[in-house]
Short mmCIF file of C-alpha atoms in Angstrom, two decimals:
data_model
loop_
_atom_site.label_atom_id
_atom_site.label_comp_id
_atom_site.label_asym_id
_atom_site.label_seq_id
_atom_site.Cartn_x
_atom_site.Cartn_y
_atom_site.Cartn_z
CA MET A 1 100.07 94.08 111.50
CA THR A 2 99.97 91.96 114.66
CA LYS A 3 96.46 93.20 115.46
CA ALA A 4 95.35 92.35 111.90
CA LEU A 5 96.69 88.82 112.30
CA ASP A 6 94.81 88.52 115.60
CA ARG A 7 91.55 89.21 113.76
CA LYS A 8 92.31 86.14 111.62
CA ASN A 9 93.00 84.09 114.80
CA ILE A 10 96.73 83.98 114.10
CA THR A 11 97.70 84.91 117.65
CA ALA A 12 101.21 83.44 117.75
CA SER A 13 102.59 86.38 115.81
CA SER A 14 105.15 88.80 117.17
CA LEU A 15 106.52 92.11 116.01
CA VAL A 16 110.13 93.28 115.66
CA ILE A 17 110.57 96.99 115.04
CA SER A 18 113.87 98.04 113.55
CA ASP A 19 114.84 101.62 112.76
CA ILE A 20 117.93 103.81 112.78
CA SER A 21 115.97 106.67 114.32
CA GLN A 22 115.45 106.65 118.08
CA GLU A 23 112.53 109.03 117.58
CA ALA A 24 110.82 106.57 115.21
CA ILE A 25 111.36 103.75 117.70
CA ALA A 26 109.84 105.89 120.47
CA LEU A 27 106.77 106.58 118.33
CA ALA A 28 106.43 102.88 117.51
CA GLN A 29 106.70 102.06 121.22
CA THR A 30 103.84 104.47 121.92
CA ASN A 31 101.71 102.65 119.33
CA ILE A 32 102.70 99.27 120.79
CA GLU A 33 101.49 100.39 124.21
CA LEU A 34 98.31 101.87 122.73
CA HIS A 35 97.45 98.47 121.23
CA SER A 36 98.64 96.42 124.25
CA LEU A 37 101.34 94.56 122.30
CA GLU A 38 104.21 94.97 124.78
CA THR A 39 104.55 91.23 125.43
CA ARG A 40 104.66 90.39 121.72
CA SER A 41 107.06 92.98 120.41
CA GLU A 42 110.61 94.20 120.62
CA HIS A 43 112.42 97.16 119.16
CA ILE A 44 115.96 97.29 117.84
CA LYS A 45 117.98 100.28 116.73
CA SER A 46 119.39 98.88 113.51
CA SER A 47 119.33 99.34 109.75
CA LEU A 48 117.77 96.62 107.62
CA LEU A 49 120.02 97.82 104.81
CA THR A 50 123.24 96.95 106.63
CA LYS A 51 122.51 94.40 109.35
CA THR A 52 119.65 91.97 109.88
CA PRO A 53 118.49 91.85 113.50
CA LYS A 54 119.06 88.41 115.09
CA SER A 55 115.34 88.24 115.92
CA LEU A 56 114.58 88.04 112.21
CA GLU A 57 117.18 85.37 111.45
CA ARG A 58 115.56 82.81 113.74
CA SER A 59 112.07 83.12 112.28
CA ASP A 60 110.45 80.34 110.24
CA HIS A 61 107.73 82.63 108.86
CA LEU A 62 108.56 86.23 108.24
CA ILE A 63 106.83 89.29 106.85
CA ILE A 64 108.92 92.43 106.49
CA LEU A 65 107.13 95.75 106.14
CA ALA A 66 109.58 98.53 105.39
CA ASN A 67 109.58 102.19 104.56
CA LEU A 68 113.19 102.53 103.45
CA PRO A 69 114.80 105.72 102.10
CA TYR A 70 113.66 106.09 98.50
CA ILE A 71 115.19 109.29 97.10
CA ARG A 72 118.75 109.55 95.82
CA GLU A 73 120.87 112.15 97.60
CA ASP A 74 121.58 113.92 94.30
CA GLU A 75 117.81 114.48 93.84
CA ARG A 76 117.41 116.39 97.11
CA GLY A 77 117.16 119.77 95.34
CA LEU A 78 114.44 118.49 93.02
CA MET A 79 111.99 117.55 95.76
CA SER A 80 108.70 119.40 96.24
CA LEU A 81 107.79 121.10 99.48
CA ASP A 82 105.52 118.12 100.23
CA THR A 83 108.56 116.25 101.54
CA ALA A 84 109.78 119.09 103.77
CA TYR A 85 108.09 117.66 106.88
CA GLU A 86 109.79 114.26 106.52
CA PRO A 87 113.03 113.57 108.42
CA ASN A 88 115.98 113.49 106.01
CA ILE A 89 117.01 109.99 107.12
CA ALA A 90 113.59 108.73 106.00
CA LEU A 91 114.05 110.08 102.49
CA TYR A 92 117.74 109.91 101.49
#
């Protein structure tokens, strides 16, 4: 997202990555380094469903992109094998 904004000459943007999974944060950090965004990003182990990171509260302009869990726990047995590769915390 930050790189896309750069292409529109909106270079004052920054990125806050919030996830409850340390593995997801590590992957995001790898992507941050790949795109040379270390000085414009921070990562927080937190759930957007329960607690808003302080970094987001002080923003005048905010875009939230989220891939929150989207399957009810009681539907777990109904899922196709297509979801088998996804971490459970990403789905339920």
